[in-house]
PDB file of C-alpha atoms in Angstrom:
ATOM      1  CA  GLY F   1    -103.151  -2.047-115.657  1.00  0.00           C
ATOM      2  CA  ALA F   2    -106.674  -2.690-114.470  1.00  0.00           C
ATOM      3  CA  GLY F   3    -108.247   0.473-115.848  1.00  0.00           C
ATOM      4  CA  VAL F   4    -108.806   2.122-119.207  1.00  0.00           C
ATOM      5  CA  SER F   5    -105.544   3.496-120.503  1.00  0.00           C
ATOM      6  CA  GLN F   6    -105.276   6.469-122.886  1.00  0.00           C
ATOM      7  CA  SER F   7    -102.317   7.971-124.658  1.00  0.00           C
ATOM      8  CA  PRO F   8    -100.956  10.469-124.972  1.00  0.00           C
ATOM      9  CA  SER F   9    -102.132  12.255-121.860  1.00  0.00           C
ATOM     10  CA  ASN F  10    -101.478  15.596-123.526  1.00  0.00           C
ATOM     11  CA  LYS F  11    -101.121  16.584-127.159  1.00  0.00           C
ATOM     12  CA  VAL F  12    -100.321  19.977-128.575  1.00  0.00           C
ATOM     13  CA  THR F  13    -100.380  20.421-132.338  1.00  0.00           C
ATOM     14  CA  GLU F  14    -100.706  23.052-134.976  1.00  0.00           C
ATOM     15  CA  LYS F  15    -103.949  23.760-136.785  1.00  0.00           C
ATOM     16  CA  GLY F  16    -104.274  21.646-139.930  1.00  0.00           C
ATOM     17  CA  LYS F  17    -102.264  18.698-138.607  1.00  0.00           C
ATOM     18  CA  ASP F  18    -103.703  15.201-138.152  1.00  0.00           C
ATOM     19  CA  VAL F  19    -103.687  13.607-134.703  1.00  0.00           C
ATOM     20  CA  GLU F  20    -104.239  10.027-133.413  1.00  0.00           C
ATOM     21  CA  LEU F  21    -105.429   9.247-129.888  1.00  0.00           C
ATOM     22  CA  ARG F  22    -105.196   5.765-128.478  1.00  0.00           C
ATOM     23  CA  CYS F  23    -107.350   3.860-126.044  1.00  0.00           C
ATOM     24  CA  ASP F  24    -106.730   0.525-124.303  1.00  0.00           C
ATOM     25  CA  PRO F  25    -109.954  -0.672-122.732  1.00  0.00           C
ATOM     26  CA  ILE F  26    -110.288  -2.907-119.698  1.00  0.00           C
ATOM     27  CA  SER F  27    -109.493  -6.523-120.631  1.00  0.00           C
ATOM     28  CA  GLY F  28    -112.667  -8.436-121.510  1.00  0.00           C
ATOM     29  CA  HIS F  29    -114.799  -5.345-122.069  1.00  0.00           C
ATOM     30  CA  THR F  30    -116.589  -5.702-125.366  1.00  0.00           C
ATOM     31  CA  ALA F  31    -118.037  -2.178-125.581  1.00  0.00           C
ATOM     32  CA  LEU F  32    -115.837   0.914-126.138  1.00  0.00           C
ATOM     33  CA  TYR F  33    -116.865   4.526-126.307  1.00  0.00           C
ATOM     34  CA  TRP F  34    -115.285   7.870-127.147  1.00  0.00           C
ATOM     35  CA  TYR F  35    -116.499  11.109-125.637  1.00  0.00           C
ATOM     36  CA  ARG F  36    -115.295  14.674-125.813  1.00  0.00           C
ATOM     37  CA  GLN F  37    -115.270  17.093-122.886  1.00  0.00           C
ATOM     38  CA  SER F  38    -114.982  20.737-123.812  1.00  0.00           C
ATOM     39  CA  LEU F  39    -115.757  24.004-121.991  1.00  0.00           C
ATOM     40  CA  GLY F  40    -118.552  25.079-124.337  1.00  0.00           C
ATOM     41  CA  GLN F  41    -120.208  21.780-125.003  1.00  0.00           C
ATOM     42  CA  GLY F  42    -119.773  19.738-121.811  1.00  0.00           C
ATOM     43  CA  LEU F  43    -119.434  15.935-122.269  1.00  0.00           C
ATOM     44  CA  GLU F  44    -120.470  14.752-125.681  1.00  0.00           C
ATOM     45  CA  PHE F  45    -120.694  11.199-127.127  1.00  0.00           C
ATOM     46  CA  LEU F  46    -118.655  10.647-130.258  1.00  0.00           C
ATOM     47  CA  ILE F  47    -118.625   6.982-131.239  1.00  0.00           C
ATOM     48  CA  TYR F  48    -119.429   3.490-129.841  1.00  0.00           C
ATOM     49  CA  PHE F  49    -118.049   0.027-130.639  1.00  0.00           C
ATOM     50  CA  GLN F  50    -119.672  -3.219-129.535  1.00  0.00           C
ATOM     51  CA  GLY F  51    -117.862  -6.441-130.432  1.00  0.00           C
ATOM     52  CA  ASN F  52    -117.796  -7.056-134.156  1.00  0.00           C
ATOM     53  CA  SER F  53    -120.870  -4.942-134.895  1.00  0.00           C
ATOM     54  CA  ALA F  54    -120.746  -1.835-137.066  1.00  0.00           C
ATOM     55  CA  PRO F  55    -119.891   1.142-134.862  1.00  0.00           C
ATOM     56  CA  ASP F  56    -122.423   3.808-133.903  1.00  0.00           C
ATOM     57  CA  LYS F  57    -120.888   6.960-135.364  1.00  0.00           C
ATOM     58  CA  SER F  58    -123.844   9.198-134.692  1.00  0.00           C
ATOM     59  CA  GLY F  59    -121.923  11.566-132.416  1.00  0.00           C
ATOM     60  CA  LEU F  60    -119.001  12.343-134.662  1.00  0.00           C
ATOM     61  CA  PRO F  61    -119.117  16.105-135.380  1.00  0.00           C
ATOM     62  CA  SER F  62    -117.674  16.038-138.896  1.00  0.00           C
ATOM     63  CA  ASP F  63    -116.084  13.748-141.398  1.00  0.00           C
ATOM     64  CA  ARG F  64    -112.667  14.897-140.185  1.00  0.00           C
ATOM     65  CA  PHE F  65    -113.234  12.548-137.235  1.00  0.00           C
ATOM     66  CA  SER F  66    -112.901   8.752-137.535  1.00  0.00           C
ATOM     67  CA  ALA F  67    -112.176   5.862-135.252  1.00  0.00           C
ATOM     68  CA  GLU F  68    -111.295   2.245-135.568  1.00  0.00           C
ATOM     69  CA  ARG F  69    -111.035  -0.622-133.178  1.00  0.00           C
ATOM     70  CA  THR F  70    -108.621  -3.423-134.098  1.00  0.00           C
ATOM     71  CA  GLY F  71    -109.128  -6.982-132.884  1.00  0.00           C
ATOM     72  CA  GLY F  72    -111.954  -5.930-130.642  1.00  0.00           C
ATOM     73  CA  SER F  73    -109.539  -4.271-128.220  1.00  0.00           C
ATOM     74  CA  VAL F  74    -107.448  -1.156-128.802  1.00  0.00           C
ATOM     75  CA  SER F  75    -109.079   1.805-130.434  1.00  0.00           C
ATOM     76  CA  THR F  76    -107.679   4.816-132.246  1.00  0.00           C
ATOM     77  CA  LEU F  77    -109.502   8.151-132.732  1.00  0.00           C
ATOM     78  CA  THR F  78    -108.155  10.148-135.651  1.00  0.00           C
ATOM     79  CA  ILE F  79    -108.782  13.800-136.245  1.00  0.00           C
ATOM     80  CA  GLN F  80    -107.708  15.054-139.647  1.00  0.00           C
ATOM     81  CA  ARG F  81    -106.895  18.702-140.487  1.00  0.00           C
ATOM     82  CA  THR F  82    -107.424  19.812-136.909  1.00  0.00           C
ATOM     83  CA  GLN F  83    -109.179  23.040-136.073  1.00  0.00           C
ATOM     84  CA  GLN F  84    -109.022  25.161-132.956  1.00  0.00           C
ATOM     85  CA  GLU F  85    -112.542  24.109-131.971  1.00  0.00           C
ATOM     86  CA  ASP F  86    -111.233  20.512-131.729  1.00  0.00           C
ATOM     87  CA  SER F  87    -109.395  21.513-128.559  1.00  0.00           C
ATOM     88  CA  ALA F  88    -110.863  19.446-125.716  1.00  0.00           C
ATOM     89  CA  VAL F  89    -110.278  16.461-123.496  1.00  0.00           C
ATOM     90  CA  TYR F  90    -111.063  13.249-125.363  1.00  0.00           C
ATOM     91  CA  LEU F  91    -112.274  10.495-123.041  1.00  0.00           C
ATOM     92  CA  CYS F  92    -112.446   6.766-123.738  1.00  0.00           C
ATOM     93  CA  ALA F  93    -114.658   4.412-121.754  1.00  0.00           C
ATOM     94  CA  SER F  94    -115.327   0.658-121.828  1.00  0.00           C
ATOM     95  CA  SER F  95    -117.982  -1.599-120.415  1.00  0.00           C
ATOM     96  CA  LEU F  96    -119.038  -5.228-120.274  1.00  0.00           C
ATOM     97  CA  GLY F  97    -121.472  -4.971-123.162  1.00  0.00           C
ATOM     98  CA  ARG F  98    -124.785  -3.195-123.417  1.00  0.00           C
ATOM     99  CA  GLY F  99    -127.495  -2.145-121.041  1.00  0.00           C
ATOM    100  CA  ALA F 100    -127.035  -0.743-117.567  1.00  0.00           C
ATOM    101  CA  ARG F 101    -123.528  -2.000-117.112  1.00  0.00           C
ATOM    102  CA  PRO F 102    -121.451   1.028-116.001  1.00  0.00           C
ATOM    103  CA  GLN F 103    -118.921   2.594-118.268  1.00  0.00           C
ATOM    104  CA  HIS F 104    -115.365   2.925-116.926  1.00  0.00           C
ATOM    105  CA  PHE F 105    -113.439   5.946-118.069  1.00  0.00           C
ATOM    106  CA  GLY F 106    -109.751   6.602-118.793  1.00  0.00           C
ATOM    107  CA  ASP F 107    -108.050   9.817-117.668  1.00  0.00           C
ATOM    108  CA  GLY F 108    -108.405  11.297-121.122  1.00  0.00           C
ATOM    109  CA  THR F 109    -106.170  12.993-123.679  1.00  0.00           C
ATOM    110  CA  ARG F 110    -106.000  16.761-123.440  1.00  0.00           C
ATOM    111  CA  LEU F 111    -105.717  18.041-127.017  1.00  0.00           C
ATOM    112  CA  SER F 112    -104.701  21.648-127.705  1.00  0.00           C
ATOM    113  CA  ILE F 113    -104.729  23.062-131.204  1.00  0.00           C
ATOM    114  CA  LEU F 114    -102.546  26.108-131.696  1.00  0.00           C
TER     115      LEU F 114
ATOM    116  CA  GLY G   1    -133.744  13.244-127.870  1.00  0.00           C
ATOM    117  CA  ASP G   2    -132.564  12.394-124.420  1.00  0.00           C
ATOM    118  CA  SER G   3    -131.290  15.222-122.197  1.00  0.00           C
ATOM    119  CA  VAL G   4    -130.089  15.817-118.641  1.00  0.00           C
ATOM    120  CA  THR G   5    -130.263  19.052-116.715  1.00  0.00           C
ATOM    121  CA  GLN G   6    -128.427  19.610-113.489  1.00  0.00           C
ATOM    122  CA  MET G   7    -127.989  22.656-111.307  1.00  0.00           C
ATOM    123  CA  GLU G   8    -125.169  24.927-112.240  1.00  0.00           C
ATOM    124  CA  GLY G   9    -122.375  25.500-109.822  1.00  0.00           C
ATOM    125  CA  PRO G  10    -120.257  26.165-108.130  1.00  0.00           C
ATOM    126  CA  VAL G  11    -121.830  24.953-104.982  1.00  0.00           C
ATOM    127  CA  THR G  12    -119.873  26.050-101.950  1.00  0.00           C
ATOM    128  CA  LEU G  13    -120.527  24.396 -98.613  1.00  0.00           C
ATOM    129  CA  SER G  14    -118.861  24.166 -95.219  1.00  0.00           C
ATOM    130  CA  GLU G  15    -117.636  20.810 -93.998  1.00  0.00           C
ATOM    131  CA  GLU G  16    -120.418  18.660 -92.474  1.00  0.00           C
ATOM    132  CA  ALA G  17    -123.146  20.507 -94.329  1.00  0.00           C
ATOM    133  CA  PHE G  18    -125.986  18.720 -96.159  1.00  0.00           C
ATOM    134  CA  LEU G  19    -125.614  18.481 -99.908  1.00  0.00           C
ATOM    135  CA  THR G  20    -128.184  18.293-102.661  1.00  0.00           C
ATOM    136  CA  ILE G  21    -127.427  18.495-106.339  1.00  0.00           C
ATOM    137  CA  ASN G  22    -130.501  18.480-108.486  1.00  0.00           C
ATOM    138  CA  CYS G  23    -130.755  16.470-111.654  1.00  0.00           C
ATOM    139  CA  THR G  24    -133.712  16.037-113.979  1.00  0.00           C
ATOM    140  CA  TYR G  25    -133.897  14.217-117.235  1.00  0.00           C
ATOM    141  CA  THR G  26    -135.904  13.769-120.415  1.00  0.00           C
ATOM    142  CA  ALA G  27    -135.978  10.408-122.050  1.00  0.00           C
ATOM    143  CA  THR G  28    -138.395   7.930-123.527  1.00  0.00           C
ATOM    144  CA  GLY G  29    -138.952   4.590-121.883  1.00  0.00           C
ATOM    145  CA  TYR G  30    -136.915   3.524-118.845  1.00  0.00           C
ATOM    146  CA  PRO G  31    -133.394   4.863-118.872  1.00  0.00           C
ATOM    147  CA  SER G  32    -130.661   3.919-116.456  1.00  0.00           C
ATOM    148  CA  LEU G  33    -129.344   6.766-114.361  1.00  0.00           C
ATOM    149  CA  PHE G  34    -125.880   7.475-113.104  1.00  0.00           C
ATOM    150  CA  TRP G  35    -123.804   9.916-111.092  1.00  0.00           C
ATOM    151  CA  TYR G  36    -120.174  10.283-112.056  1.00  0.00           C
ATOM    152  CA  VAL G  37    -117.571  12.290-110.105  1.00  0.00           C
ATOM    153  CA  GLN G  38    -114.414  13.905-111.398  1.00  0.00           C
ATOM    154  CA  TYR G  39    -111.868  14.840-108.685  1.00  0.00           C
ATOM    155  CA  PRO G  40    -109.290  17.479-109.526  1.00  0.00           C
ATOM    156  CA  GLY G  41    -106.725  16.186-111.999  1.00  0.00           C
ATOM    157  CA  GLU G  42    -108.451  12.812-112.324  1.00  0.00           C
ATOM    158  CA  GLY G  43    -110.735  11.057-114.701  1.00  0.00           C
ATOM    159  CA  LEU G  44    -114.458  10.346-114.444  1.00  0.00           C
ATOM    160  CA  GLN G  45    -115.439   7.747-111.803  1.00  0.00           C
ATOM    161  CA  LEU G  46    -118.789   6.049-111.409  1.00  0.00           C
ATOM    162  CA  LEU G  47    -120.266   7.187-108.041  1.00  0.00           C
ATOM    163  CA  LEU G  48    -123.622   5.373-108.081  1.00  0.00           C
ATOM    164  CA  LYS G  49    -126.351   4.150-110.341  1.00  0.00           C
ATOM    165  CA  ALA G  50    -130.023   3.166-110.475  1.00  0.00           C
ATOM    166  CA  THR G  51    -131.632   1.144-113.175  1.00  0.00           C
ATOM    167  CA  LYS G  52    -135.379   1.293-112.444  1.00  0.00           C
ATOM    168  CA  ALA G  53    -137.972   3.510-110.868  1.00  0.00           C
ATOM    169  CA  ASP G  54    -137.707   3.897-107.071  1.00  0.00           C
ATOM    170  CA  ASP G  55    -134.274   2.293-106.998  1.00  0.00           C
ATOM    171  CA  LYS G  56    -131.805   4.017-104.650  1.00  0.00           C
ATOM    172  CA  GLY G  57    -128.157   4.120-105.596  1.00  0.00           C
ATOM    173  CA  SER G  58    -125.638   4.729-102.832  1.00  0.00           C
ATOM    174  CA  ASN G  59    -121.878   4.898-102.324  1.00  0.00           C
ATOM    175  CA  LYS G  60    -119.439   6.707-100.077  1.00  0.00           C
ATOM    176  CA  GLY G  61    -122.299   8.302 -98.167  1.00  0.00           C
ATOM    177  CA  PHE G  62    -123.947   9.701-101.339  1.00  0.00           C
ATOM    178  CA  GLU G  63    -127.466   8.682-102.318  1.00  0.00           C
ATOM    179  CA  ALA G  64    -129.782   9.238-105.243  1.00  0.00           C
ATOM    180  CA  THR G  65    -133.300   7.890-105.822  1.00  0.00           C
ATOM    181  CA  TYR G  66    -134.744   7.228-109.307  1.00  0.00           C
ATOM    182  CA  ARG G  67    -138.016   9.181-109.358  1.00  0.00           C
ATOM    183  CA  LYS G  68    -139.890   8.500-112.563  1.00  0.00           C
ATOM    184  CA  GLU G  69    -142.857  10.616-111.619  1.00  0.00           C
ATOM    185  CA  THR G  70    -140.702  13.693-111.365  1.00  0.00           C
ATOM    186  CA  THR G  71    -138.029  12.472-113.830  1.00  0.00           C
ATOM    187  CA  SER G  72    -135.392  13.233-111.265  1.00  0.00           C
ATOM    188  CA  PHE G  73    -132.267  11.706-109.753  1.00  0.00           C
ATOM    189  CA  HIS G  74    -131.088  14.201-107.170  1.00  0.00           C
ATOM    190  CA  LEU G  75    -127.746  13.537-105.446  1.00  0.00           C
ATOM    191  CA  GLU G  76    -127.631  13.899-101.657  1.00  0.00           C
ATOM    192  CA  LYS G  77    -125.137  13.538 -98.853  1.00  0.00           C
ATOM    193  CA  GLY G  78    -125.755  14.171 -95.213  1.00  0.00           C
ATOM    194  CA  SER G  79    -122.356  15.515 -94.215  1.00  0.00           C
ATOM    195  CA  VAL G  80    -119.830  16.594 -96.834  1.00  0.00           C
ATOM    196  CA  GLN G  81    -116.100  16.530 -96.372  1.00  0.00           C
ATOM    197  CA  VAL G  82    -113.342  18.633 -97.917  1.00  0.00           C
ATOM    198  CA  SER G  83    -112.346  15.556 -99.899  1.00  0.00           C
ATOM    199  CA  ASP G  84    -115.733  15.568-101.666  1.00  0.00           C
ATOM    200  CA  SER G  85    -114.700  18.677-103.588  1.00  0.00           C
ATOM    201  CA  ALA G  86    -115.096  17.693-107.198  1.00  0.00           C
ATOM    202  CA  VAL G  87    -117.219  18.076-110.278  1.00  0.00           C
ATOM    203  CA  TYR G  88    -120.361  15.848-110.277  1.00  0.00           C
ATOM    204  CA  PHE G  89    -122.103  14.775-113.469  1.00  0.00           C
ATOM    205  CA  CYS G  90    -125.560  13.259-113.765  1.00  0.00           C
ATOM    206  CA  ALA G  91    -125.995  10.955-116.773  1.00  0.00           C
ATOM    207  CA  LEU G  92    -128.522   8.658-118.364  1.00  0.00           C
ATOM    208  CA  ARG G  93    -128.381   5.702-120.683  1.00  0.00           C
ATOM    209  CA  GLY G  94    -131.518   5.440-122.725  1.00  0.00           C
ATOM    210  CA  ASP G  95    -133.457   2.411-123.779  1.00  0.00           C
ATOM    211  CA  ALA G  96    -132.495   2.668-127.433  1.00  0.00           C
ATOM    212  CA  GLY G  97    -128.938   3.861-127.120  1.00  0.00           C
ATOM    213  CA  ASN G  98    -125.771   2.662-125.503  1.00  0.00           C
ATOM    214  CA  MET G  99    -124.028   5.973-124.998  1.00  0.00           C
ATOM    215  CA  LEU G 100    -124.357   8.131-121.929  1.00  0.00           C
ATOM    216  CA  THR G 101    -126.039  11.512-122.110  1.00  0.00           C
ATOM    217  CA  PHE G 102    -124.499  13.872-119.494  1.00  0.00           C
ATOM    218  CA  GLY G 103    -125.650  16.882-117.661  1.00  0.00           C
ATOM    219  CA  GLY G 104    -123.366  19.952-117.713  1.00  0.00           C
ATOM    220  CA  GLY G 105    -121.671  19.074-114.378  1.00  0.00           C
ATOM    221  CA  THR G 106    -121.820  20.765-110.991  1.00  0.00           C
ATOM    222  CA  ARG G 107    -118.673  21.859-109.209  1.00  0.00           C
ATOM    223  CA  LEU G 108    -118.771  21.350-105.438  1.00  0.00           C
ATOM    224  CA  MET G 109    -116.308  23.164-103.192  1.00  0.00           C
ATOM    225  CA  VAL G 110    -116.228  22.182 -99.554  1.00  0.00           C
ATOM    226  CA  LYS G 111    -114.423  24.480 -97.129  1.00  0.00           C
ATOM    227  CA  PRO G 112    -113.023  23.401 -93.791  1.00  0.00           C
TER     228      PRO G 112
END
């Protein structure tokens, strides 16, 4: 497709389990971002990848959160030992590099921790 | 750090009414400013942007002007439609960073 693709669209899991969320950015976009949208915190930045540079992890809320981007394209966000406060919609975005170029968002993965 | 403040909703208007959603920001340097819209059941979509002072972004009848003197980027539309019902997010991208900093979002409800 032409847009940012995220999977799964919904994920329900038990507290303490690990989860993996996937993002396929728009072809040719070198920059990829993860954000989290939750009722209490609004939209928060998590992590940013740009080409082959080291990622900006400054938004990750704890060391249970990690992300990788293989081959400069697909990215996976992993949450280990999930907690109920991790329940949120996880959004991925991509853009044509840095600066004022707009970020294009996927539809998100709604994560619910029981 | 950077921050964005926008008016809390919900904002309820009748069709064809004038819309203003206020947005102010705090940032060093010269950030780029954006409005994103999230329609019910859909993802975030870029509505408009402005990259320097006095720029006016516009799209689908919506406008916003980058006012550096008041650090504001208010969203306006002259005549809203029911189909404009959505949540609107003001955001900035600072000089130093690459990520977006978002306001809390404003829900707009337009009644026929």
